Amino acid sequence: MVDWRDPDVIAFDVEVLLHVSTILLGFYGWYFLTSLSDIEIPLLFSQLRFKFAYFPYLLGRYILLLDLILIFVSTTDRNPMNCEILYRLCAILGNAGIGIASLNLMLRSFVIWWYNKPVLVFLVAVCIPQWAIIIWTADSPGAMWDPVKKTCNPMALTAELIEALYSYTIAFDLTILGFTIWGLRTIGHSPMRTVITMQGIWYFVLTSIMSIVNMVFARLRLNYVMDTMFALPAVTISVIVSSRAVIVLRSMNDFAGPPPDESNAAQGRSDHWWRMIWPQRTECGEFTTEDGILAVPPQDDSEVHPRWDRRWEDWSSVSVATQPAPDVQEVRLSLVQTGSSMATTMTGVCSPSEITSDNSERCR
């Protein structure tokens, strides 16, 4: 029977933890560098417009990278004065990474339910306790310097705090998944619904498994090292999977499938969220962009007669009428963005005076 409290066993566990952190640093460093071209480089060269949804994505990536680097530095630092400071900072960054990973998933539910303020308030209210636990744990972790082996041994959080953090994270992620799937019911069967649903399910399964493993080892209380042996792999997996969810949605160029039913309005639901992530299809025309993402303001903000006699200088300024004019039976508008300029092509049944364009016009 292994005596987990034996100093030699604890020293061996510390050595294993250091090797695990080094492997994770190499793995995540490789992933970080290979994924720079997805968001960071396009933002740096103004090829991608910054959106608020990218903030938690970027924050989570750099917090985890800093966390892994500091853990690696702590393995080579032989200064007893830096021992507790480094490990406390690493624990804070790691716990923050867990919250940011959940925040990445919650923002997608925000996009889907942004027209429903009670749902948004509920999601924010559910998010606050998770961050309260994360802040609460900031004063708990520490480290102990071993003068014999000249190593810095991490001191785990109490089992109650570990269980509270990971059990609430599981419940929070399940709530996000439920609201996401519930909100996607309005678009019927489509590739986007399948992708978002499968991403949410796989994220929940992976993070739940890692969270349960952490809670089990915390409850066993083998020693202060084994209590958090799997915490670093858990936060690494959470940040990577949640980051991939953001990247995959941005990289989807071709969304197929029908728009929400017209009965949504009668049932008190809005399809404005769909206009932000789906190629716009109405009775007047079809809007597509290079990355399949187009922000269209609500119809209440502006009324645009489908004569299309305006310059398309800004994607966010695009607005459409839900019903064609009486003298226009069919109008199809395609927007193609080339650098900073934009080309437009229009076809439709109309009178020549009803459709104007900077580039072309054609009436049958």
Short mmCIF file of N, CA and C in Angstrom, two decimals, residues 183-356:
data_model
loop_
_atom_site.label_atom_id
_atom_site.label_comp_id
_atom_site.label_asym_id
_atom_site.label_seq_id
_atom_site.Cartn_x
_atom_site.Cartn_y
_atom_site.Cartn_z
N GLY A 183 -31.94 27.65 -28.03
CA GLY A 183 -32.01 28.79 -28.94
C GLY A 183 -31.86 28.41 -30.40
N LEU A 184 -31.11 27.33 -30.67
CA LEU A 184 -30.88 26.91 -32.05
C LEU A 184 -32.07 26.18 -32.66
N ARG A 185 -33.07 25.90 -31.87
CA ARG A 185 -34.22 25.15 -32.40
C ARG A 185 -34.96 25.92 -33.48
N THR A 186 -34.76 27.26 -33.53
CA THR A 186 -35.51 28.08 -34.48
C THR A 186 -35.02 27.96 -35.91
N ILE A 187 -33.82 27.42 -36.12
CA ILE A 187 -33.28 27.41 -37.48
C ILE A 187 -33.43 26.07 -38.16
N GLY A 188 -34.07 25.11 -37.48
CA GLY A 188 -34.27 23.82 -38.11
C GLY A 188 -32.97 23.07 -38.30
N HIS A 189 -32.99 22.10 -39.19
CA HIS A 189 -31.79 21.31 -39.46
C HIS A 189 -30.87 22.08 -40.40
N SER A 190 -29.64 22.31 -39.96
CA SER A 190 -28.70 23.08 -40.76
C SER A 190 -27.29 22.75 -40.30
N PRO A 191 -26.28 23.01 -41.15
CA PRO A 191 -24.90 22.76 -40.74
C PRO A 191 -24.49 23.54 -39.51
N MET A 192 -24.93 24.81 -39.42
CA MET A 192 -24.53 25.61 -38.26
C MET A 192 -25.08 25.02 -36.97
N ARG A 193 -26.32 24.60 -37.00
CA ARG A 193 -26.91 24.02 -35.79
C ARG A 193 -26.14 22.77 -35.38
N THR A 194 -25.78 21.95 -36.36
CA THR A 194 -25.03 20.73 -36.06
C THR A 194 -23.67 21.05 -35.46
N VAL A 195 -22.96 22.01 -36.08
CA VAL A 195 -21.62 22.36 -35.61
C VAL A 195 -21.65 22.91 -34.19
N ILE A 196 -22.52 23.88 -33.94
CA ILE A 196 -22.58 24.50 -32.62
C ILE A 196 -23.00 23.49 -31.56
N THR A 197 -23.98 22.63 -31.90
CA THR A 197 -24.43 21.63 -30.94
C THR A 197 -23.33 20.64 -30.61
N MET A 198 -22.65 20.12 -31.62
CA MET A 198 -21.60 19.14 -31.38
C MET A 198 -20.42 19.77 -30.64
N GLN A 199 -20.08 21.01 -30.97
CA GLN A 199 -19.02 21.69 -30.23
C GLN A 199 -19.38 21.80 -28.75
N GLY A 200 -20.61 22.22 -28.48
CA GLY A 200 -21.03 22.36 -27.09
C GLY A 200 -21.03 21.05 -26.34
N ILE A 201 -21.49 19.98 -27.01
CA ILE A 201 -21.54 18.67 -26.35
C ILE A 201 -20.14 18.17 -26.05
N TRP A 202 -19.25 18.24 -27.04
CA TRP A 202 -17.89 17.74 -26.83
C TRP A 202 -17.15 18.58 -25.79
N TYR A 203 -17.35 19.87 -25.81
CA TYR A 203 -16.72 20.72 -24.79
C TYR A 203 -17.21 20.31 -23.41
N PHE A 204 -18.52 20.13 -23.27
CA PHE A 204 -19.08 19.77 -21.97
C PHE A 204 -18.57 18.41 -21.51
N VAL A 205 -18.52 17.44 -22.42
CA VAL A 205 -18.06 16.10 -22.05
C VAL A 205 -16.60 16.13 -21.60
N LEU A 206 -15.73 16.77 -22.37
CA LEU A 206 -14.31 16.80 -22.03
C LEU A 206 -14.05 17.53 -20.72
N THR A 207 -14.63 18.72 -20.57
CA THR A 207 -14.39 19.48 -19.35
C THR A 207 -15.03 18.82 -18.14
N SER A 208 -16.16 18.16 -18.33
CA SER A 208 -16.81 17.48 -17.21
C SER A 208 -15.96 16.31 -16.72
N ILE A 209 -15.40 15.55 -17.66
CA ILE A 209 -14.55 14.42 -17.27
C ILE A 209 -13.36 14.92 -16.46
N MET A 210 -12.69 15.97 -16.95
CA MET A 210 -11.54 16.49 -16.23
C MET A 210 -11.95 17.09 -14.88
N SER A 211 -13.10 17.74 -14.82
CA SER A 211 -13.56 18.32 -13.56
C SER A 211 -13.89 17.23 -12.54
N ILE A 212 -14.52 16.17 -13.00
CA ILE A 212 -14.87 15.07 -12.09
C ILE A 212 -13.60 14.40 -11.55
N VAL A 213 -12.61 14.20 -12.43
CA VAL A 213 -11.33 13.62 -11.98
C VAL A 213 -10.70 14.51 -10.91
N ASN A 214 -10.71 15.82 -11.13
CA ASN A 214 -10.15 16.74 -10.13
C ASN A 214 -10.90 16.66 -8.81
N MET A 215 -12.23 16.59 -8.86
CA MET A 215 -13.01 16.51 -7.63
C MET A 215 -12.76 15.21 -6.89
N VAL A 216 -12.61 14.10 -7.62
CA VAL A 216 -12.35 12.80 -6.99
C VAL A 216 -11.02 12.82 -6.25
N PHE A 217 -9.98 13.32 -6.90
CA PHE A 217 -8.66 13.35 -6.25
C PHE A 217 -8.65 14.34 -5.08
N ALA A 218 -9.41 15.43 -5.20
CA ALA A 218 -9.49 16.36 -4.08
C ALA A 218 -10.18 15.73 -2.88
N ARG A 219 -11.21 14.92 -3.14
CA ARG A 219 -11.93 14.25 -2.06
C ARG A 219 -11.11 13.13 -1.44
N LEU A 220 -10.27 12.46 -2.23
CA LEU A 220 -9.44 11.38 -1.69
C LEU A 220 -8.38 11.92 -0.73
N ARG A 221 -7.93 13.13 -0.96
CA ARG A 221 -6.95 13.79 -0.09
C ARG A 221 -5.71 12.92 0.11
N LEU A 222 -5.14 12.48 -1.00
CA LEU A 222 -3.93 11.66 -0.93
C LEU A 222 -2.77 12.49 -0.40
N ASN A 223 -2.50 13.59 -1.06
CA ASN A 223 -1.54 14.58 -0.57
C ASN A 223 -1.79 15.89 -1.31
N TYR A 224 -1.12 16.94 -0.91
CA TYR A 224 -1.42 18.26 -1.48
C TYR A 224 -1.01 18.38 -2.93
N VAL A 225 -0.15 17.49 -3.43
CA VAL A 225 0.22 17.52 -4.84
C VAL A 225 -0.81 16.80 -5.69
N MET A 226 -1.21 15.62 -5.24
CA MET A 226 -2.19 14.83 -6.00
C MET A 226 -3.56 15.50 -6.03
N ASP A 227 -3.84 16.36 -5.06
CA ASP A 227 -5.14 17.04 -5.04
C ASP A 227 -5.37 17.87 -6.30
N THR A 228 -4.30 18.40 -6.88
CA THR A 228 -4.43 19.25 -8.07
C THR A 228 -3.57 18.76 -9.23
N MET A 229 -3.26 17.48 -9.23
CA MET A 229 -2.41 16.92 -10.29
C MET A 229 -3.01 17.13 -11.67
N PHE A 230 -4.34 17.05 -11.77
CA PHE A 230 -5.00 17.13 -13.08
C PHE A 230 -5.63 18.50 -13.34
N ALA A 231 -5.35 19.47 -12.48
CA ALA A 231 -5.93 20.80 -12.68
C ALA A 231 -5.36 21.48 -13.92
N LEU A 232 -4.05 21.39 -14.11
CA LEU A 232 -3.43 22.04 -15.26
C LEU A 232 -3.86 21.42 -16.59
N PRO A 233 -3.90 20.09 -16.72
CA PRO A 233 -4.46 19.52 -17.96
C PRO A 233 -5.90 19.93 -18.20
N ALA A 234 -6.68 20.07 -17.11
CA ALA A 234 -8.09 20.43 -17.26
C ALA A 234 -8.25 21.83 -17.85
N VAL A 235 -7.51 22.80 -17.31
CA VAL A 235 -7.66 24.16 -17.83
C VAL A 235 -7.08 24.27 -19.23
N THR A 236 -6.03 23.52 -19.53
CA THR A 236 -5.46 23.55 -20.89
C THR A 236 -6.46 23.04 -21.91
N ILE A 237 -7.09 21.91 -21.62
CA ILE A 237 -8.09 21.36 -22.53
C ILE A 237 -9.28 22.31 -22.68
N SER A 238 -9.72 22.90 -21.57
CA SER A 238 -10.87 23.80 -21.62
C SER A 238 -10.60 25.01 -22.51
N VAL A 239 -9.44 25.62 -22.35
CA VAL A 239 -9.11 26.81 -23.14
C VAL A 239 -8.96 26.46 -24.61
N ILE A 240 -8.31 25.34 -24.92
CA ILE A 240 -8.11 24.96 -26.32
C ILE A 240 -9.45 24.66 -26.99
N VAL A 241 -10.29 23.89 -26.34
CA VAL A 241 -11.57 23.51 -26.95
C VAL A 241 -12.47 24.73 -27.12
N SER A 242 -12.53 25.59 -26.12
CA SER A 242 -13.37 26.79 -26.25
C SER A 242 -12.82 27.74 -27.31
N SER A 243 -11.50 27.79 -27.45
CA SER A 243 -10.90 28.62 -28.50
C SER A 243 -11.22 28.08 -29.88
N ARG A 244 -11.17 26.76 -30.02
CA ARG A 244 -11.50 26.15 -31.31
C ARG A 244 -12.96 26.43 -31.68
N ALA A 245 -13.82 26.52 -30.70
CA ALA A 245 -15.22 26.82 -30.98
C ALA A 245 -15.36 28.19 -31.62
N VAL A 246 -14.57 29.16 -31.15
CA VAL A 246 -14.60 30.49 -31.75
C VAL A 246 -14.03 30.47 -33.16
N ILE A 247 -12.92 29.76 -33.35
CA ILE A 247 -12.25 29.73 -34.65
C ILE A 247 -13.09 29.01 -35.69
N VAL A 248 -13.67 27.88 -35.31
CA VAL A 248 -14.45 27.09 -36.27
C VAL A 248 -15.64 27.89 -36.77
N LEU A 249 -16.32 28.61 -35.89
CA LEU A 249 -17.47 29.41 -36.32
C LEU A 249 -17.04 30.51 -37.28
N ARG A 250 -15.89 31.12 -37.01
CA ARG A 250 -15.42 32.18 -37.91
C ARG A 250 -15.01 31.64 -39.26
N SER A 251 -14.48 30.41 -39.30
CA SER A 251 -13.95 29.87 -40.55
C SER A 251 -15.01 29.22 -41.42
N MET A 252 -16.24 29.10 -40.93
CA MET A 252 -17.30 28.51 -41.74
C MET A 252 -17.72 29.50 -42.81
N ASN A 253 -17.41 29.19 -44.06
CA ASN A 253 -17.68 30.12 -45.16
C ASN A 253 -19.03 29.90 -45.81
N ASP A 254 -19.53 28.71 -45.71
CA ASP A 254 -20.74 28.38 -46.46
C ASP A 254 -21.77 27.81 -45.52
N PHE A 255 -22.72 28.63 -45.11
CA PHE A 255 -23.80 28.17 -44.26
C PHE A 255 -25.00 27.85 -45.13
N ALA A 256 -25.43 26.62 -45.07
CA ALA A 256 -26.60 26.22 -45.83
C ALA A 256 -27.75 25.99 -44.88
N GLY A 257 -28.94 26.12 -45.40
CA GLY A 257 -30.08 25.84 -44.57
C GLY A 257 -31.06 26.98 -44.58
N PRO A 258 -32.29 26.73 -44.19
CA PRO A 258 -33.32 27.75 -44.23
C PRO A 258 -33.21 28.72 -43.07
N PRO A 259 -33.70 29.93 -43.23
CA PRO A 259 -33.72 30.88 -42.13
C PRO A 259 -34.81 30.50 -41.15
N PRO A 260 -34.89 31.18 -40.00
CA PRO A 260 -35.93 30.88 -39.04
C PRO A 260 -37.32 31.06 -39.65
N ASP A 261 -38.27 30.34 -39.11
CA ASP A 261 -39.63 30.41 -39.62
C ASP A 261 -40.23 31.78 -39.37
N GLU A 262 -41.16 32.18 -40.23
CA GLU A 262 -41.84 33.46 -40.04
C GLU A 262 -42.73 33.43 -38.81
N SER A 263 -43.05 32.21 -38.34
CA SER A 263 -43.89 32.09 -37.16
C SER A 263 -43.16 32.50 -35.89
N ASN A 264 -41.83 32.71 -35.98
CA ASN A 264 -41.06 33.07 -34.79
C ASN A 264 -41.57 34.37 -34.18
N ALA A 265 -41.89 35.33 -35.05
CA ALA A 265 -42.34 36.62 -34.54
C ALA A 265 -43.65 36.47 -33.78
N ALA A 266 -44.54 35.62 -34.30
CA ALA A 266 -45.81 35.42 -33.64
C ALA A 266 -45.64 34.72 -32.30
N GLN A 267 -44.54 33.94 -32.17
CA GLN A 267 -44.30 33.22 -30.93
C GLN A 267 -43.43 34.01 -29.96
N GLY A 268 -43.17 35.28 -30.30
CA GLY A 268 -42.39 36.12 -29.42
C GLY A 268 -40.90 35.94 -29.54
N ARG A 269 -40.44 35.28 -30.61
CA ARG A 269 -39.01 35.07 -30.79
C ARG A 269 -38.52 35.96 -31.92
N SER A 270 -37.25 36.26 -31.90
CA SER A 270 -36.64 37.12 -32.91
C SER A 270 -35.58 36.35 -33.66
N ASP A 271 -35.38 36.70 -34.92
CA ASP A 271 -34.32 36.06 -35.69
C ASP A 271 -33.16 37.03 -35.93
N HIS A 272 -33.10 38.11 -35.15
CA HIS A 272 -32.02 39.08 -35.36
C HIS A 272 -30.66 38.45 -35.13
N TRP A 273 -30.56 37.54 -34.16
CA TRP A 273 -29.27 36.89 -33.93
C TRP A 273 -28.83 36.13 -35.16
N TRP A 274 -29.80 35.53 -35.85
CA TRP A 274 -29.48 34.75 -37.05
C TRP A 274 -28.90 35.63 -38.14
N ARG A 275 -29.36 36.88 -38.18
CA ARG A 275 -28.86 37.80 -39.20
C ARG A 275 -27.38 38.10 -38.98
N MET A 276 -26.89 37.93 -37.76
CA MET A 276 -25.50 38.27 -37.49
C MET A 276 -24.55 37.15 -37.89
N ILE A 277 -25.03 35.91 -38.00
CA ILE A 277 -24.11 34.80 -38.24
C ILE A 277 -24.52 33.96 -39.43
N TRP A 278 -25.54 34.37 -40.14
CA TRP A 278 -26.05 33.58 -41.25
C TRP A 278 -26.09 34.43 -42.51
N PRO A 279 -25.78 33.90 -43.68
CA PRO A 279 -25.98 34.68 -44.90
C PRO A 279 -27.42 35.15 -44.98
N GLN A 280 -27.61 36.44 -45.16
CA GLN A 280 -28.94 37.01 -45.09
C GLN A 280 -29.80 36.58 -46.28
N ARG A 281 -30.93 35.98 -46.01
CA ARG A 281 -31.88 35.60 -47.06
C ARG A 281 -33.25 36.18 -46.72
N THR A 282 -33.79 36.96 -47.63
CA THR A 282 -35.13 37.49 -47.45
C THR A 282 -35.85 37.36 -48.78
N GLU A 283 -37.09 37.84 -48.81
CA GLU A 283 -37.82 37.85 -50.07
C GLU A 283 -37.21 38.84 -51.06
N CYS A 284 -36.40 39.78 -50.52
CA CYS A 284 -35.80 40.78 -51.39
C CYS A 284 -34.48 40.32 -51.97
N GLY A 285 -33.74 39.53 -51.27
CA GLY A 285 -32.44 39.17 -51.81
C GLY A 285 -31.62 38.33 -50.87
N GLU A 286 -30.39 38.19 -51.21
CA GLU A 286 -29.46 37.35 -50.45
C GLU A 286 -28.16 38.11 -50.24
N PHE A 287 -27.69 38.11 -49.01
CA PHE A 287 -26.44 38.78 -48.69
C PHE A 287 -25.43 37.72 -48.26
N THR A 288 -24.26 37.77 -48.82
CA THR A 288 -23.20 36.87 -48.37
C THR A 288 -21.91 37.67 -48.25
N THR A 289 -21.06 37.25 -47.37
CA THR A 289 -19.75 37.88 -47.22
C THR A 289 -18.68 36.82 -47.33
N GLU A 290 -17.46 37.28 -47.35
CA GLU A 290 -16.34 36.36 -47.56
C GLU A 290 -16.27 35.29 -46.48
N ASP A 291 -16.55 35.68 -45.23
CA ASP A 291 -16.48 34.70 -44.15
C ASP A 291 -17.87 34.25 -43.69
N GLY A 292 -18.90 34.60 -44.42
CA GLY A 292 -20.24 34.15 -44.10
C GLY A 292 -20.84 34.84 -42.90
N ILE A 293 -20.27 35.94 -42.45
CA ILE A 293 -20.77 36.62 -41.27
C ILE A 293 -21.13 38.05 -41.65
N LEU A 294 -22.33 38.44 -41.34
CA LEU A 294 -22.81 39.76 -41.70
C LEU A 294 -23.67 40.31 -40.57
N ALA A 295 -23.34 41.48 -40.08
CA ALA A 295 -24.12 42.10 -39.02
C ALA A 295 -25.18 42.99 -39.64
N VAL A 296 -26.42 42.70 -39.37
CA VAL A 296 -27.53 43.47 -39.91
C VAL A 296 -28.32 44.04 -38.75
N PRO A 297 -28.52 45.35 -38.69
CA PRO A 297 -29.28 45.93 -37.58
C PRO A 297 -30.74 45.50 -37.65
N PRO A 298 -31.45 45.53 -36.53
CA PRO A 298 -32.86 45.17 -36.52
C PRO A 298 -33.66 46.05 -37.47
N GLN A 299 -34.77 45.51 -37.94
CA GLN A 299 -35.59 46.25 -38.88
C GLN A 299 -36.16 47.52 -38.28
N ASP A 300 -36.28 47.53 -36.94
CA ASP A 300 -36.86 48.71 -36.31
C ASP A 300 -35.94 49.91 -36.41
N ASP A 301 -34.63 49.65 -36.58
CA ASP A 301 -33.67 50.76 -36.60
C ASP A 301 -33.77 51.59 -37.87
N SER A 302 -34.08 50.95 -38.98
CA SER A 302 -34.12 51.69 -40.24
C SER A 302 -35.00 50.95 -41.23
N GLU A 303 -35.57 51.70 -42.12
CA GLU A 303 -36.40 51.12 -43.16
C GLU A 303 -35.77 51.46 -44.51
N VAL A 304 -35.41 50.44 -45.24
CA VAL A 304 -34.75 50.64 -46.52
C VAL A 304 -35.65 50.10 -47.62
N HIS A 305 -36.05 50.97 -48.51
CA HIS A 305 -36.83 50.53 -49.66
C HIS A 305 -35.93 49.72 -50.57
N PRO A 306 -36.40 48.59 -51.10
CA PRO A 306 -35.51 47.71 -51.88
C PRO A 306 -35.18 48.26 -53.26
N ARG A 307 -34.75 49.51 -53.32
CA ARG A 307 -34.26 50.06 -54.58
C ARG A 307 -32.74 49.96 -54.61
N TRP A 308 -32.14 49.67 -53.44
CA TRP A 308 -30.69 49.47 -53.33
C TRP A 308 -29.91 50.66 -53.88
N ASP A 309 -30.45 51.89 -53.69
CA ASP A 309 -29.78 53.06 -54.23
C ASP A 309 -28.90 53.70 -53.14
N ARG A 310 -27.97 52.92 -52.62
CA ARG A 310 -27.08 53.42 -51.59
C ARG A 310 -25.72 52.74 -51.72
N ARG A 311 -24.70 53.40 -51.19
CA ARG A 311 -23.37 52.81 -51.22
C ARG A 311 -23.22 51.85 -50.03
N TRP A 312 -22.54 50.72 -50.31
CA TRP A 312 -22.34 49.71 -49.26
C TRP A 312 -20.92 49.89 -48.70
N GLU A 313 -20.76 50.95 -47.92
CA GLU A 313 -19.42 51.28 -47.44
C GLU A 313 -19.06 50.53 -46.16
N ASP A 314 -20.06 50.10 -45.43
CA ASP A 314 -19.78 49.47 -44.15
C ASP A 314 -20.73 48.29 -43.98
N TRP A 315 -20.18 47.14 -43.64
CA TRP A 315 -21.06 45.96 -43.47
C TRP A 315 -22.13 46.23 -42.42
N SER A 316 -21.75 46.90 -41.34
CA SER A 316 -22.70 47.09 -40.25
C SER A 316 -23.83 48.02 -40.61
N SER A 317 -23.71 48.74 -41.73
CA SER A 317 -24.77 49.67 -42.12
C SER A 317 -25.81 49.03 -43.03
N VAL A 318 -25.58 47.76 -43.39
CA VAL A 318 -26.51 47.11 -44.31
C VAL A 318 -27.84 46.85 -43.62
N SER A 319 -28.91 47.17 -44.29
CA SER A 319 -30.23 46.90 -43.76
C SER A 319 -31.13 46.48 -44.90
N VAL A 320 -32.10 45.64 -44.63
CA VAL A 320 -32.98 45.15 -45.68
C VAL A 320 -34.43 45.29 -45.26
N ALA A 321 -35.29 45.39 -46.24
CA ALA A 321 -36.72 45.36 -45.98
C ALA A 321 -37.21 43.93 -46.08
N THR A 322 -38.11 43.54 -45.20
CA THR A 322 -38.55 42.15 -45.19
C THR A 322 -39.56 41.87 -46.29
N GLN A 323 -40.18 42.90 -46.83
CA GLN A 323 -41.15 42.72 -47.90
C GLN A 323 -40.72 43.53 -49.12
N PRO A 324 -40.77 42.96 -50.32
CA PRO A 324 -40.40 43.72 -51.52
C PRO A 324 -41.46 44.76 -51.84
N ALA A 325 -41.04 45.77 -52.59
CA ALA A 325 -41.98 46.78 -53.04
C ALA A 325 -43.00 46.15 -53.98
N PRO A 326 -44.18 46.75 -54.10
CA PRO A 326 -45.22 46.16 -54.96
C PRO A 326 -44.77 45.95 -56.39
N ASP A 327 -43.92 46.84 -56.91
CA ASP A 327 -43.51 46.71 -58.30
C ASP A 327 -42.26 45.87 -58.47
N VAL A 328 -41.75 45.29 -57.39
CA VAL A 328 -40.57 44.43 -57.47
C VAL A 328 -40.97 43.04 -57.01
N GLN A 329 -40.98 42.10 -57.94
CA GLN A 329 -41.39 40.74 -57.60
C GLN A 329 -40.22 39.90 -57.10
N GLU A 330 -39.04 40.17 -57.60
CA GLU A 330 -37.88 39.38 -57.18
C GLU A 330 -36.62 40.21 -57.36
N VAL A 331 -35.84 40.32 -56.32
CA VAL A 331 -34.58 41.04 -56.38
C VAL A 331 -33.52 40.20 -55.68
N ARG A 332 -32.41 39.99 -56.35
CA ARG A 332 -31.31 39.24 -55.75
C ARG A 332 -30.08 40.15 -55.73
N LEU A 333 -29.54 40.36 -54.56
CA LEU A 333 -28.38 41.22 -54.39
C LEU A 333 -27.23 40.39 -53.84
N SER A 334 -26.08 40.47 -54.49
CA SER A 334 -24.89 39.77 -54.02
C SER A 334 -23.81 40.80 -53.73
N LEU A 335 -23.23 40.73 -52.57
CA LEU A 335 -22.15 41.63 -52.19
C LEU A 335 -20.84 40.86 -52.17
N VAL A 336 -19.85 41.38 -52.83
CA VAL A 336 -18.54 40.75 -52.87
C VAL A 336 -17.52 41.77 -52.42
N GLN A 337 -16.81 41.46 -51.35
CA GLN A 337 -15.83 42.39 -50.81
C GLN A 337 -14.45 42.06 -51.36
N THR A 338 -13.79 43.06 -51.94
CA THR A 338 -12.44 42.89 -52.47
C THR A 338 -11.57 43.98 -51.88
N GLY A 339 -10.81 43.62 -50.86
CA GLY A 339 -9.99 44.62 -50.18
C GLY A 339 -10.86 45.63 -49.48
N SER A 340 -10.60 46.91 -49.72
CA SER A 340 -11.39 47.96 -49.09
C SER A 340 -12.58 48.38 -49.94
N SER A 341 -12.63 47.90 -51.18
CA SER A 341 -13.74 48.26 -52.07
C SER A 341 -14.77 47.14 -52.05
N MET A 342 -15.91 47.41 -52.63
CA MET A 342 -16.98 46.44 -52.63
C MET A 342 -17.71 46.48 -53.97
N ALA A 343 -17.89 45.33 -54.56
CA ALA A 343 -18.59 45.24 -55.83
C ALA A 343 -20.00 44.73 -55.59
N THR A 344 -20.96 45.26 -56.33
CA THR A 344 -22.34 44.81 -56.17
C THR A 344 -22.89 44.36 -57.51
N THR A 345 -23.71 43.35 -57.46
CA THR A 345 -24.38 42.86 -58.66
C THR A 345 -25.84 42.63 -58.32
N MET A 346 -26.73 43.10 -59.15
CA MET A 346 -28.15 43.01 -58.85
C MET A 346 -28.92 42.45 -60.03
N THR A 347 -29.89 41.64 -59.74
CA THR A 347 -30.81 41.15 -60.76
C THR A 347 -32.20 41.16 -60.17
N GLY A 348 -33.20 41.30 -60.99
CA GLY A 348 -34.54 41.23 -60.46
C GLY A 348 -35.59 41.68 -61.45
N VAL A 349 -36.83 41.41 -61.12
CA VAL A 349 -37.97 41.87 -61.89
C VAL A 349 -38.36 43.24 -61.37
N CYS A 350 -38.21 44.27 -62.18
CA CYS A 350 -38.41 45.60 -61.68
C CYS A 350 -38.52 46.57 -62.85
N SER A 351 -38.77 47.81 -62.51
CA SER A 351 -38.65 48.86 -63.51
C SER A 351 -37.24 49.42 -63.39
N PRO A 352 -36.61 49.83 -64.51
CA PRO A 352 -35.21 50.28 -64.47
C PRO A 352 -34.95 51.38 -63.45
N SER A 353 -35.95 52.20 -63.17
CA SER A 353 -35.72 53.31 -62.24
C SER A 353 -35.71 52.85 -60.79
N GLU A 354 -36.14 51.62 -60.54
CA GLU A 354 -36.26 51.16 -59.16
C GLU A 354 -34.97 50.56 -58.60
N ILE A 355 -34.03 50.23 -59.48
CA ILE A 355 -32.78 49.62 -59.01
C ILE A 355 -31.62 50.43 -59.54
N THR A 356 -30.77 50.87 -58.66
CA THR A 356 -29.55 51.56 -59.06
C THR A 356 -28.39 50.92 -58.32
#
